[in-house]
Coordinates of N, CA and C in Angstrom, one line a residue:
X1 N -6.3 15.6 -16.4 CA -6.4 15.5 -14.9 C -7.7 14.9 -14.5
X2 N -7.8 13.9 -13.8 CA -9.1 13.3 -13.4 C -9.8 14.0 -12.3
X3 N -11.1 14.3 -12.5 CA -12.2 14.6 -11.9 C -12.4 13.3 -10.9
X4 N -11.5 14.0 -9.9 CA -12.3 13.1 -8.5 C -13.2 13.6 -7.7
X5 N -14.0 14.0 -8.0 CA -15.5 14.5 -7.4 C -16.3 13.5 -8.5
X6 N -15.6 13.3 -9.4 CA -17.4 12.7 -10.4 C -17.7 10.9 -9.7
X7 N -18.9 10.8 -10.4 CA -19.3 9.5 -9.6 C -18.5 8.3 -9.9
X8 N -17.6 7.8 -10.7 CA -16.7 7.1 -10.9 C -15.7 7.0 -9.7
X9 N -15.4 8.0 -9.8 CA -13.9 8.1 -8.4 C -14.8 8.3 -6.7
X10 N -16.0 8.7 -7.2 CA -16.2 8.9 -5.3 C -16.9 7.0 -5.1
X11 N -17.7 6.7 -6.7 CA -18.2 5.2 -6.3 C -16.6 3.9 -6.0
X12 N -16.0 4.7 -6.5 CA -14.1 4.0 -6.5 C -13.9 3.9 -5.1
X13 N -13.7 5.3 -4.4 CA -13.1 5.9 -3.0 C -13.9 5.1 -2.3
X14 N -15.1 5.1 -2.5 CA -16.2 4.3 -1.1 C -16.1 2.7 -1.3
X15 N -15.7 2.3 -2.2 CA -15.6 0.8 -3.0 C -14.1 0.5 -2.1
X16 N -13.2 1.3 -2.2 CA -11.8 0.9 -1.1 C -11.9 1.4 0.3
X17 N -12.9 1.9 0.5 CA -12.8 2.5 2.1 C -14.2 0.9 2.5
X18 N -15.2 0.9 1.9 CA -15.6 -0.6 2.2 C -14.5 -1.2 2.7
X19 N -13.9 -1.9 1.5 CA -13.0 -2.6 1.2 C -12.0 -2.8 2.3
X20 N -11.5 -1.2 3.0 CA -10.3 -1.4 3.7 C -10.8 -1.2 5.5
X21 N -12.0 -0.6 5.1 CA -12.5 -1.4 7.0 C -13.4 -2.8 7.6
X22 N -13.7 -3.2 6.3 CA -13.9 -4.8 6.3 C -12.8 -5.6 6.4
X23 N -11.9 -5.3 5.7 CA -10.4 -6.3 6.1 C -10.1 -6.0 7.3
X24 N -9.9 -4.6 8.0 CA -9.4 -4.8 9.2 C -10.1 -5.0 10.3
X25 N -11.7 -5.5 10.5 CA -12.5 -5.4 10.8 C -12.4 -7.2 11.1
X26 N -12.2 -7.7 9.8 CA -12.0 -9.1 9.6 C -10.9 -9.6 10.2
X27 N -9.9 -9.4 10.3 CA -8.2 -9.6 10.8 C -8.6 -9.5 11.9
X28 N -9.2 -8.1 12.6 CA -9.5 -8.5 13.9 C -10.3 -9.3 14.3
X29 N -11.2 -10.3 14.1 CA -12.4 -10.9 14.4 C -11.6 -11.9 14.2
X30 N -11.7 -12.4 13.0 CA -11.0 -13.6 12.1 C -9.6 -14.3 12.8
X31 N -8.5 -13.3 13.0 CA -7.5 -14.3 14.1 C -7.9 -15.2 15.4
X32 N -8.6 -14.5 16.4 CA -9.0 -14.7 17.1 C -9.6 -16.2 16.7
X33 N -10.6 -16.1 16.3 CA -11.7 -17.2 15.7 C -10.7 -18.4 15.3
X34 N -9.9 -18.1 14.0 CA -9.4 -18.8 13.3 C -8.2 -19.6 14.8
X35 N -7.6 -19.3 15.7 CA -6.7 -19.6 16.3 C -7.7 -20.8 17.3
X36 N -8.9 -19.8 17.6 CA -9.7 -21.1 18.9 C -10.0 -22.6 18.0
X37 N -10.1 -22.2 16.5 CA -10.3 -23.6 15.6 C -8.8 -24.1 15.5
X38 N -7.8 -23.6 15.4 CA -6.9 -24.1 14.9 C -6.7 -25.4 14.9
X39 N -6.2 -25.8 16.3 CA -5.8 -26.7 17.2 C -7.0 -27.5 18.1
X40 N -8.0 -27.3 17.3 CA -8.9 -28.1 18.2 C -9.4 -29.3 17.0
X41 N -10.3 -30.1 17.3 CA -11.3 -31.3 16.7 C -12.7 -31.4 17.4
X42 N -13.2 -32.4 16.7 CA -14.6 -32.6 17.3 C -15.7 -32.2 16.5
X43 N -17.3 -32.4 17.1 CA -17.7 -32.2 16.0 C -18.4 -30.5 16.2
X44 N -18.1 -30.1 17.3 CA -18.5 -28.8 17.7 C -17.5 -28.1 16.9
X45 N -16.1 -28.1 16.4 CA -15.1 -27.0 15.8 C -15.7 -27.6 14.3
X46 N -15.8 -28.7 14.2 CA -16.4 -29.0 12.3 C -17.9 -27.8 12.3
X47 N -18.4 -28.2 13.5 CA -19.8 -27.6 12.7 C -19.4 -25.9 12.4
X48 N -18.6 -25.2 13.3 CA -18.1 -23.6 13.8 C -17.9 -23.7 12.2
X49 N -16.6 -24.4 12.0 CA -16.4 -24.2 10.3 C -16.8 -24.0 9.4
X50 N -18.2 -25.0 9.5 CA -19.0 -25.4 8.7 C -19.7 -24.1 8.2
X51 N -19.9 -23.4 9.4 CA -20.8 -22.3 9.7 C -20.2 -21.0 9.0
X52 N -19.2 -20.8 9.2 CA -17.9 -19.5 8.9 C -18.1 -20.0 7.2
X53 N -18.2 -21.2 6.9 CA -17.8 -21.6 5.4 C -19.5 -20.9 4.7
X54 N -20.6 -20.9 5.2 CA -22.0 -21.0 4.6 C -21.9 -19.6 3.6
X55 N -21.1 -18.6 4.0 CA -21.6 -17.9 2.8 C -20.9 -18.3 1.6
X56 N -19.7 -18.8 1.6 CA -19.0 -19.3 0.2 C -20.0 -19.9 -0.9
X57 N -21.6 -21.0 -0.1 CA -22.5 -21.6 -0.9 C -23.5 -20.5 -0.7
X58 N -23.6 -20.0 -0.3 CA -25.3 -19.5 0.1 C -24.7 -18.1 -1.3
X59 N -26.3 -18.6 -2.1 CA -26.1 -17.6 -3.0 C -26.7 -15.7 -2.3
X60 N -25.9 -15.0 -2.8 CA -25.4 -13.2 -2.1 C -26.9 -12.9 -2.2
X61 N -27.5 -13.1 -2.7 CA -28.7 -12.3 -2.5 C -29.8 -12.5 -1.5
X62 N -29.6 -14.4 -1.1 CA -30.0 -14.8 -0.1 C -29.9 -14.4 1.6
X63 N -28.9 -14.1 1.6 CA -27.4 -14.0 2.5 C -28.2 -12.0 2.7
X64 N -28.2 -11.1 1.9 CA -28.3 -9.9 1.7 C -29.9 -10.0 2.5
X65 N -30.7 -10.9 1.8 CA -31.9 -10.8 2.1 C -32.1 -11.0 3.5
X66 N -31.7 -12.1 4.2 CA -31.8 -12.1 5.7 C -31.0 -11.5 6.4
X67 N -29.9 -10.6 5.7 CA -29.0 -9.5 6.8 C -30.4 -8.2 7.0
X68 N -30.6 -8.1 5.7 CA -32.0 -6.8 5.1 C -32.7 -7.0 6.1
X69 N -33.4 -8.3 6.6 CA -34.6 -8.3 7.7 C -34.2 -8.3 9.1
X70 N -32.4 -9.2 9.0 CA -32.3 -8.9 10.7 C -31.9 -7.7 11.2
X71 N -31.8 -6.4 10.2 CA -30.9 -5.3 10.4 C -31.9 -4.3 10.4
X72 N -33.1 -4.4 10.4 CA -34.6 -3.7 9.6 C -35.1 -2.8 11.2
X73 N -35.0 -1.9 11.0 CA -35.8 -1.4 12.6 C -37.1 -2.0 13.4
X74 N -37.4 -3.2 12.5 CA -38.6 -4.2 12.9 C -38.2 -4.9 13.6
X75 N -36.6 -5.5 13.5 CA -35.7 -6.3 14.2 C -35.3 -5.7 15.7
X76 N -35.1 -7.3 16.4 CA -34.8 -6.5 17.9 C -33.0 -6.1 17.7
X77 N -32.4 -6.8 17.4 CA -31.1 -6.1 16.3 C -31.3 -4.9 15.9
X78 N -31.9 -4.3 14.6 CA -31.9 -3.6 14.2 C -32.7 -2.1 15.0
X79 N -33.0 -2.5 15.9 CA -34.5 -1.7 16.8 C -32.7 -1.2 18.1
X80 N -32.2 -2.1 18.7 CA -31.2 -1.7 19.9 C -30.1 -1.0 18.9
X81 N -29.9 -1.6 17.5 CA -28.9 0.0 16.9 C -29.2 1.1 17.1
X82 N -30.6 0.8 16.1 CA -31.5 2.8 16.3 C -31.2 3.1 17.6
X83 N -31.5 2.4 18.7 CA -31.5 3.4 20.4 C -30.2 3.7 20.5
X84 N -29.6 2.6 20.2 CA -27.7 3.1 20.4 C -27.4 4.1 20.2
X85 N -27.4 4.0 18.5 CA -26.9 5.0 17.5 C -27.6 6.2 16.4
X86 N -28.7 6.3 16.8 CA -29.8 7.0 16.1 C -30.3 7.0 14.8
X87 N -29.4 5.6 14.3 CA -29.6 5.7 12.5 C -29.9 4.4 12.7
X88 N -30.4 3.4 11.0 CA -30.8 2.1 11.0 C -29.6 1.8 10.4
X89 N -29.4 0.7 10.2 CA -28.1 -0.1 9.6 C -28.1 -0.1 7.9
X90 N -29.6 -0.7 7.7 CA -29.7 -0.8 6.0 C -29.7 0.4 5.8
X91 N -29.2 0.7 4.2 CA -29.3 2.0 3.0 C -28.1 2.9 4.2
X92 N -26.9 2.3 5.1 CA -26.1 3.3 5.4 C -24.9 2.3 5.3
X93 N -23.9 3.4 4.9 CA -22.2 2.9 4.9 C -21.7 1.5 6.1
X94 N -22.7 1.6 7.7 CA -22.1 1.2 8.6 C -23.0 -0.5 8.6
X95 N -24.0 -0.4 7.6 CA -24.8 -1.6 6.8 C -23.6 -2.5 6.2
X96 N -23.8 -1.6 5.3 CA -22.7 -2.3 4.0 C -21.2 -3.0 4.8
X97 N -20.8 -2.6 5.7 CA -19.6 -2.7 6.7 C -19.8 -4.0 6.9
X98 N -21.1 -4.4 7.7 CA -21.6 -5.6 8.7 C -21.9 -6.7 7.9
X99 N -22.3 -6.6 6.5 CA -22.6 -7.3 5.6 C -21.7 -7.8 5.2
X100 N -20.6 -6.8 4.5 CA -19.5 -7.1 4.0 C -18.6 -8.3 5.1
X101 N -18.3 -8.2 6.1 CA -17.8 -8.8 7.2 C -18.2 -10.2 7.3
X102 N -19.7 -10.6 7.0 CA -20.6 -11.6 7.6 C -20.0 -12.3 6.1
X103 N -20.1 -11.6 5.2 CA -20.1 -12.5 3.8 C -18.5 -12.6 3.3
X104 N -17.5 -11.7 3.6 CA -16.4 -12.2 3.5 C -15.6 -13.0 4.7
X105 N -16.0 -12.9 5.5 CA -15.6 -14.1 6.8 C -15.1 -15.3 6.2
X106 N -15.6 -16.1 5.5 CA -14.9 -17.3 5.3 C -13.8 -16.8 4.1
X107 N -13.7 -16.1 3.7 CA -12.1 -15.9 3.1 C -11.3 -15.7 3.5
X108 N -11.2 -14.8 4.6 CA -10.6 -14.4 5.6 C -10.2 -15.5 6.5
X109 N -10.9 -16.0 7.3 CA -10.4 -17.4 7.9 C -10.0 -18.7 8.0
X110 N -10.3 -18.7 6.6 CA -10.0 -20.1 5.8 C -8.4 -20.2 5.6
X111 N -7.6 -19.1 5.1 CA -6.4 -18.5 5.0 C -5.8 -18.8 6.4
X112 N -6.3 -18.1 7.4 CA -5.8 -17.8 8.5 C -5.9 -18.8 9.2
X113 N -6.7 -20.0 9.0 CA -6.8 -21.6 9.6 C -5.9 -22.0 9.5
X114 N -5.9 -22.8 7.2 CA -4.6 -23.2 6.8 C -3.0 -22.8 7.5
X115 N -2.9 -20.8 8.0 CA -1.8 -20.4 7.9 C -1.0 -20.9 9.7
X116 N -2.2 -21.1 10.5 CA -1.7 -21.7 11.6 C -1.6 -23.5 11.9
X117 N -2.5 -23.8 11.3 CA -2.4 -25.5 10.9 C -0.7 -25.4 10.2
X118 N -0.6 -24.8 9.6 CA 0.7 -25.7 8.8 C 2.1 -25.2 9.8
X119 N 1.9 -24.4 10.7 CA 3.1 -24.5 12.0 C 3.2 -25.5 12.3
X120 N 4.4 -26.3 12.3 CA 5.2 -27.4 13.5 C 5.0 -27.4 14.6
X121 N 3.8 -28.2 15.2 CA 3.7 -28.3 16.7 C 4.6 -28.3 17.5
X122 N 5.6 -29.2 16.8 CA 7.2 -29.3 17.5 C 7.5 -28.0 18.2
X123 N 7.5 -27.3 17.5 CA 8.0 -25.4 17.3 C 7.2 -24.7 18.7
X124 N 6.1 -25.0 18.7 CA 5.3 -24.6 19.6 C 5.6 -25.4 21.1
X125 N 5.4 -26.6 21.1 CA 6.2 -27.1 21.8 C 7.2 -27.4 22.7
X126 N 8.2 -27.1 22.0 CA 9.7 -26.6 22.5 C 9.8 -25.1 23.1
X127 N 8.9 -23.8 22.5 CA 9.2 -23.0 23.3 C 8.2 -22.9 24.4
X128 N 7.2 -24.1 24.8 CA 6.7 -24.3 25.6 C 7.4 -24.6 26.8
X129 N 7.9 -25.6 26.6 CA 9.5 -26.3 27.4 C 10.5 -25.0 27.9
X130 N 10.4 -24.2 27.1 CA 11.1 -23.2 27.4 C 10.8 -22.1 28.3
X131 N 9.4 -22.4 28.5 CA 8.7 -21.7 29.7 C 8.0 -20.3 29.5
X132 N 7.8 -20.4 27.6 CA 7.0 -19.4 27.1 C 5.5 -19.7 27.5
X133 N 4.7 -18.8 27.8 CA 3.0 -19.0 27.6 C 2.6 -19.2 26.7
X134 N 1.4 -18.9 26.5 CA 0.6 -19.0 25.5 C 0.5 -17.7 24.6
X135 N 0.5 -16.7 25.4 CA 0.5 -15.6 24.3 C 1.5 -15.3 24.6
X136 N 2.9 -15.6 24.5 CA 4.4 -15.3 24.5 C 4.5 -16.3 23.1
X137 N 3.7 -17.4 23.1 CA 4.1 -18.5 22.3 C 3.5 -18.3 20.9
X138 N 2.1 -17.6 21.0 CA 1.8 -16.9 20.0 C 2.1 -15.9 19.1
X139 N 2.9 -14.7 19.6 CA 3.2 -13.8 19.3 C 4.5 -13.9 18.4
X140 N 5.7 -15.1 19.1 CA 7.1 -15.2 18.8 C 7.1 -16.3 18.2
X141 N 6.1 -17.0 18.2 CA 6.4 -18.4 17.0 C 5.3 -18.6 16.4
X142 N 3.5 -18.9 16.7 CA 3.0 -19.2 16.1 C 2.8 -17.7 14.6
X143 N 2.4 -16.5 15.6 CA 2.1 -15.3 14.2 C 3.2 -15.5 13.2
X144 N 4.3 -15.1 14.1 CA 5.4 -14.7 12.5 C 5.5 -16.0 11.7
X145 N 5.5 -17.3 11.8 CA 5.3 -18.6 11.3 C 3.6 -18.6 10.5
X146 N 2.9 -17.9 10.7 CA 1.6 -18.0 10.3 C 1.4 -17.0 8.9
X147 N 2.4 -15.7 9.2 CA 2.3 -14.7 8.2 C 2.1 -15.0 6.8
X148 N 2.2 -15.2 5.8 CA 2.0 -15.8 4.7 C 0.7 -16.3 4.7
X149 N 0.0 -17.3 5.4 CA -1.6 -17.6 5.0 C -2.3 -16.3 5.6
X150 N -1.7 -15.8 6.4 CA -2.6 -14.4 7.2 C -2.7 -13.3 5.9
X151 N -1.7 -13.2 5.6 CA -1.2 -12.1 4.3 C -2.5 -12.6 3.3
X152 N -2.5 -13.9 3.0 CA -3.5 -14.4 1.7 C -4.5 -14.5 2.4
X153 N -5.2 -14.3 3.8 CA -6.6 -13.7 3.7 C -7.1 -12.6 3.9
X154 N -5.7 -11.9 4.2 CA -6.2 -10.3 4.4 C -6.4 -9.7 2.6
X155 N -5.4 -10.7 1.9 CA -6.0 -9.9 0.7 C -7.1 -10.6 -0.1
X156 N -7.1 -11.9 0.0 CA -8.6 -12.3 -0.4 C -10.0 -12.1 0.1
X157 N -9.7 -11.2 1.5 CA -11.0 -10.9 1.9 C -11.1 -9.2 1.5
X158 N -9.9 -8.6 1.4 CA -10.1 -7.3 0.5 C -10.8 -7.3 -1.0
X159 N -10.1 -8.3 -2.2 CA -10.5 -8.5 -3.0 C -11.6 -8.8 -3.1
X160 N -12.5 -9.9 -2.1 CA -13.8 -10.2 -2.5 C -14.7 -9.3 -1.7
X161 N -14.5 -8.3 -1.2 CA -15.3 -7.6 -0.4 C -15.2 -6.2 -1.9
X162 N -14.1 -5.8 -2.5 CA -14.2 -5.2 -4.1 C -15.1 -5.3 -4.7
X163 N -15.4 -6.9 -5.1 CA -16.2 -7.5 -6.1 C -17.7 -7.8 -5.6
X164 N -17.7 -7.6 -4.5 CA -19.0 -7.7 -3.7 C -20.2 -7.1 -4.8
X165 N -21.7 -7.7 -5.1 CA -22.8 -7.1 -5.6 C -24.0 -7.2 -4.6
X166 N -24.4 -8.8 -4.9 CA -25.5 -8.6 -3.8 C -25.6 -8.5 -2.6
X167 N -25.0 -8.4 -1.9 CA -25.5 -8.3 -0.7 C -25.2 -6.7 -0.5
X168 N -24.3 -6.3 -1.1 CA -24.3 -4.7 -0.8 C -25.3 -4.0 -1.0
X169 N -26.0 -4.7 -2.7 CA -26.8 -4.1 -3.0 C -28.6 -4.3 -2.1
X170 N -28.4 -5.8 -1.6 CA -29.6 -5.6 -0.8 C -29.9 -5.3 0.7
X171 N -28.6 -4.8 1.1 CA -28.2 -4.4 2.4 C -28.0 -2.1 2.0
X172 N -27.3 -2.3 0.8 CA -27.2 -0.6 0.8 C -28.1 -0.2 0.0
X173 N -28.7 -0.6 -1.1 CA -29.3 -0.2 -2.2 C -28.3 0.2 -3.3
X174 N -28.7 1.5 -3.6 CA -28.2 2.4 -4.4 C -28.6 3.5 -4.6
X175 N -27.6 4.0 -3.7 CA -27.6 5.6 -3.0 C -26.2 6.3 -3.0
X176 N -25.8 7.1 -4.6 CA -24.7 7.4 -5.0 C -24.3 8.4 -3.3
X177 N -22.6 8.7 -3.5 CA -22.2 9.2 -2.0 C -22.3 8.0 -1.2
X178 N -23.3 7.4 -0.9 CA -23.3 6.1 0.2 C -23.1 5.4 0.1
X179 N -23.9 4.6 -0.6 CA -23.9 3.2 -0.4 C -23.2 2.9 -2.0
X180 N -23.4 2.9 -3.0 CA -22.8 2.8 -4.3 C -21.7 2.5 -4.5
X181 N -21.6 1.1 -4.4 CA -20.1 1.0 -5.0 C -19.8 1.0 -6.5
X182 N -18.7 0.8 -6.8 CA -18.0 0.7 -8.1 C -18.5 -0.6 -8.9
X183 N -19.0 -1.7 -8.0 CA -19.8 -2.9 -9.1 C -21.3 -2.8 -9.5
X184 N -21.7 -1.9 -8.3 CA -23.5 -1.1 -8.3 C -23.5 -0.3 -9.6
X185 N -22.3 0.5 -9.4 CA -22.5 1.5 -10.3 C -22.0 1.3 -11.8
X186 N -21.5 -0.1 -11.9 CA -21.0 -0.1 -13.0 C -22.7 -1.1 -13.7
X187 N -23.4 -1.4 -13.3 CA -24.4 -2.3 -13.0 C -25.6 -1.1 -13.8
X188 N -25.5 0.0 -12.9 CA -26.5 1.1 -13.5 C -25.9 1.4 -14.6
X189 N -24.7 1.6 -14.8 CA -24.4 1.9 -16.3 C -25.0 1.2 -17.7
X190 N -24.8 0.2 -17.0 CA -25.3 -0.6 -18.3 C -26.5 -1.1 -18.3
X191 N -27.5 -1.1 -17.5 CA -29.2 -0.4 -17.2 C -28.9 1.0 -18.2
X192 N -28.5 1.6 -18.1 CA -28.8 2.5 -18.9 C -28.3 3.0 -20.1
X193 N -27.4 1.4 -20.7 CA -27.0 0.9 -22.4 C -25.4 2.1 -22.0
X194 N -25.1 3.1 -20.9 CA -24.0 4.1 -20.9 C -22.4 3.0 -20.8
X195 N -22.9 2.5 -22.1 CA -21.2 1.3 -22.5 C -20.0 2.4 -22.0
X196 N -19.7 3.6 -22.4 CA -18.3 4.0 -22.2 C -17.9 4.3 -21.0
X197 N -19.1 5.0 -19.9 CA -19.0 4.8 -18.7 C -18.9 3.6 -17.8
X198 N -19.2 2.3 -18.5 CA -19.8 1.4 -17.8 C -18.0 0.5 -17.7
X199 N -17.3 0.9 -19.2 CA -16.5 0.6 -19.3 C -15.4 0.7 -18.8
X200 N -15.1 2.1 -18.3 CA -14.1 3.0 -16.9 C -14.5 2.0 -15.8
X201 N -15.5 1.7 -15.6 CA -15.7 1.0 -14.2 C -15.0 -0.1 -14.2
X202 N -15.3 -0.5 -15.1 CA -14.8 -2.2 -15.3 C -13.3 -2.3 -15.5
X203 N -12.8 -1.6 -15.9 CA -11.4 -1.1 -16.5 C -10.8 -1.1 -15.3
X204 N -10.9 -0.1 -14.4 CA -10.6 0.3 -13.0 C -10.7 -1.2 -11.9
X205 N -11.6 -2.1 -11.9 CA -12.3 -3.0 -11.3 C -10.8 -4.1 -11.8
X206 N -10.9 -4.3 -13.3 CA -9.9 -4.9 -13.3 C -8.7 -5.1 -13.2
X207 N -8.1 -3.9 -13.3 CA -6.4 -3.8 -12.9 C -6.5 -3.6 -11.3
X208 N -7.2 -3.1 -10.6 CA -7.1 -3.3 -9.1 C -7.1 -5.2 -9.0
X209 N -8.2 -5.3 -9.2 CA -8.3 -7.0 -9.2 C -7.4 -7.8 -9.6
X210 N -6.8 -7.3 -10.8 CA -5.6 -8.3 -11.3 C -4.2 -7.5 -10.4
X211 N -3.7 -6.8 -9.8 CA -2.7 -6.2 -8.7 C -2.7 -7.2 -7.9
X212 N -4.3 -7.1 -7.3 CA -4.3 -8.0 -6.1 C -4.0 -9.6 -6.7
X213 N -4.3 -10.0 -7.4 CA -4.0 -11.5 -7.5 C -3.0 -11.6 -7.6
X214 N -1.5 -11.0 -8.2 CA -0.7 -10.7 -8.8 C 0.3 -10.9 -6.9
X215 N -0.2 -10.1 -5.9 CA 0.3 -9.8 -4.7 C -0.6 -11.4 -3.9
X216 N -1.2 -12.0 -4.4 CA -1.7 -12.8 -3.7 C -0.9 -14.6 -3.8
X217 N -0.3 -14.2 -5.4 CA 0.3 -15.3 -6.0 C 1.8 -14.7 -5.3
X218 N 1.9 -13.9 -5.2 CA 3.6 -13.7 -4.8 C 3.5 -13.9 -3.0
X219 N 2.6 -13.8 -2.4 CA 2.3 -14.3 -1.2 C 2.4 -15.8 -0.8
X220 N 1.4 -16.7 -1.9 CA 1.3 -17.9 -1.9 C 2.8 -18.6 -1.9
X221 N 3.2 -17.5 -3.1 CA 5.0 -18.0 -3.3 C 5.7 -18.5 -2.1
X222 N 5.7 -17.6 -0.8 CA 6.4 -17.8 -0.3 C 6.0 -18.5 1.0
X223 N 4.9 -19.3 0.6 CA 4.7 -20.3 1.9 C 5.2 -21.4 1.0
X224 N 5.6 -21.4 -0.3 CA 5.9 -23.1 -0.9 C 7.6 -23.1 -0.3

C-alpha cells in the first residue's frame, strides 16, 4: 500500500494540482487571446504572437529570473499583491501558478490558433447569412469545429507545465509541502547521490508523460 503522506506522493499531488490550475487557468486566458489573433493580420497581431511565442526561446531560468524580480515585494506588482492579499507571490503555490501560466502560454495557444485557423470561413459565413452573431457563431460552429487543436493545447500545456524546472524553481525555490514539485524533487535526490528515490520520481514522471503523449497523438488523430 503506498504511503501517500511521504514526499514522493505529496511532491506528485502538488506537481498535478500545479499542473491542473495552470491549464484551466490557461484555457481560460488562452481562448480568448488565441480567437482575437485568429482572424486578424498585420504587423500588430505578428508582433502579439511573436510575444506569446518568447518563452518557447527564452531559456527557463531567464524567464524565472525576471518573473523573481517583478513578483519581489520590491516590485510595484509584487508590493499591490502584499496589500491585496497579505502574502508575496515568490516561495508560495499562488507564484508557481503565475509563472507556470506566463511560461506555458505559448503551448497553450499555439494549439488553439492552429485549431481555429483551420475552420472553413465558408462555415462561418454561411451561418452568418443565417443571422447567427458572433457569439452564436462561435459557440455552434467555430468551438465544436475548433475542438481537437483546443484538446492538443490543453494537454500540451498540462504536460509542459509537469516537466516545468526552472522557472518553478526560481519562482518557488524548494520548499517540500509548497513549492516542490516532482522534477525539484527528483533533482534533490540526486544532489544527494539517493539513485533509488530519485528513481520513483522519474519512473512516475515518465509514464504520466508518456499517457499524455499517447492522449495527445490520439487527439492529433482526429484532426487528420
Amino acid at each position: 500500500m503506498p504511503d501517500f503522506a511521504s514526499p514522493l506522493w505529496t511532491a506528485l499531488a502538488l506537481t498535478l494540482r500545479l499542473a491542473a490550475v495552470s491549464t484551466f487557468l490557461l484555457l481560460l486566458i488562452g481562448l480568448p487571446v488565441a480567437h482575437a489573433l485568429a482572424f486578424r493580420r498585420g504587423a500588430l497581431a505578428r508582433f502579439i504572437e511573436a510575444l506569446i511565442a518568447l518563452p518557447i526561446v527564452l531559456p527557463p531560468t531567464v524567464l524565472g529570473f525576471y518573473l523573481l524580480l517583478a513578483l519581489s515585494p520590491e516590485s510595484p506588482l509584487g508590493a499591490a499583491w502584499q496589500a491585496l492579499f497579505g502574502f508575496t507571490l515568490p516561495f508560495s503555490f499562488a507564484g508557481l501558478v503565475l509563472g507556470s501560466v506566463i511560461y506555458s502560454f505559448p503551448f497553450a495557444v499555439q494549439p488553439f490558433l492552429a485549431g481555429f485557423r483551420g475552420v472553413d470561413r465558408r462555415l462561418l459565413e454561411a451561418a452568418a447569412t443565417l443571422g447567427d452573431g458572433p457569439l452564436r457563431r462561435f459557440f455552434r460552429v467555430l468551438l465544436p469545429l475548433s475542438l481537437p487543436g483546443i484538446g492538443v493545447g490543453v494537454v500540451l500545456a498540462f504536460a509542459h507545465t509537469l516537466g516545468e524546472f526552472g522557472v518553478v524553481l526560481m519562482i518557488g525555490g524548494n520548499i517540500p509541502g509548497l513549492t516542490q514539485v516532482a522534477s525539484i524533487a527528483l533533482y534533490d535526490e540526486v544532489q544527494q547521490l539517493n539513485y533509488a528515490a530519485a528513481h520513483q520520481y522519474a519512473l512516475l514522471l515518465l509514464g504520466i508523460s508518456f499517457f499524455i503523449l499517447l492522449l495527445m497523438t490520439g487527439l492529433q488523430g482526429r484532426r487528420r
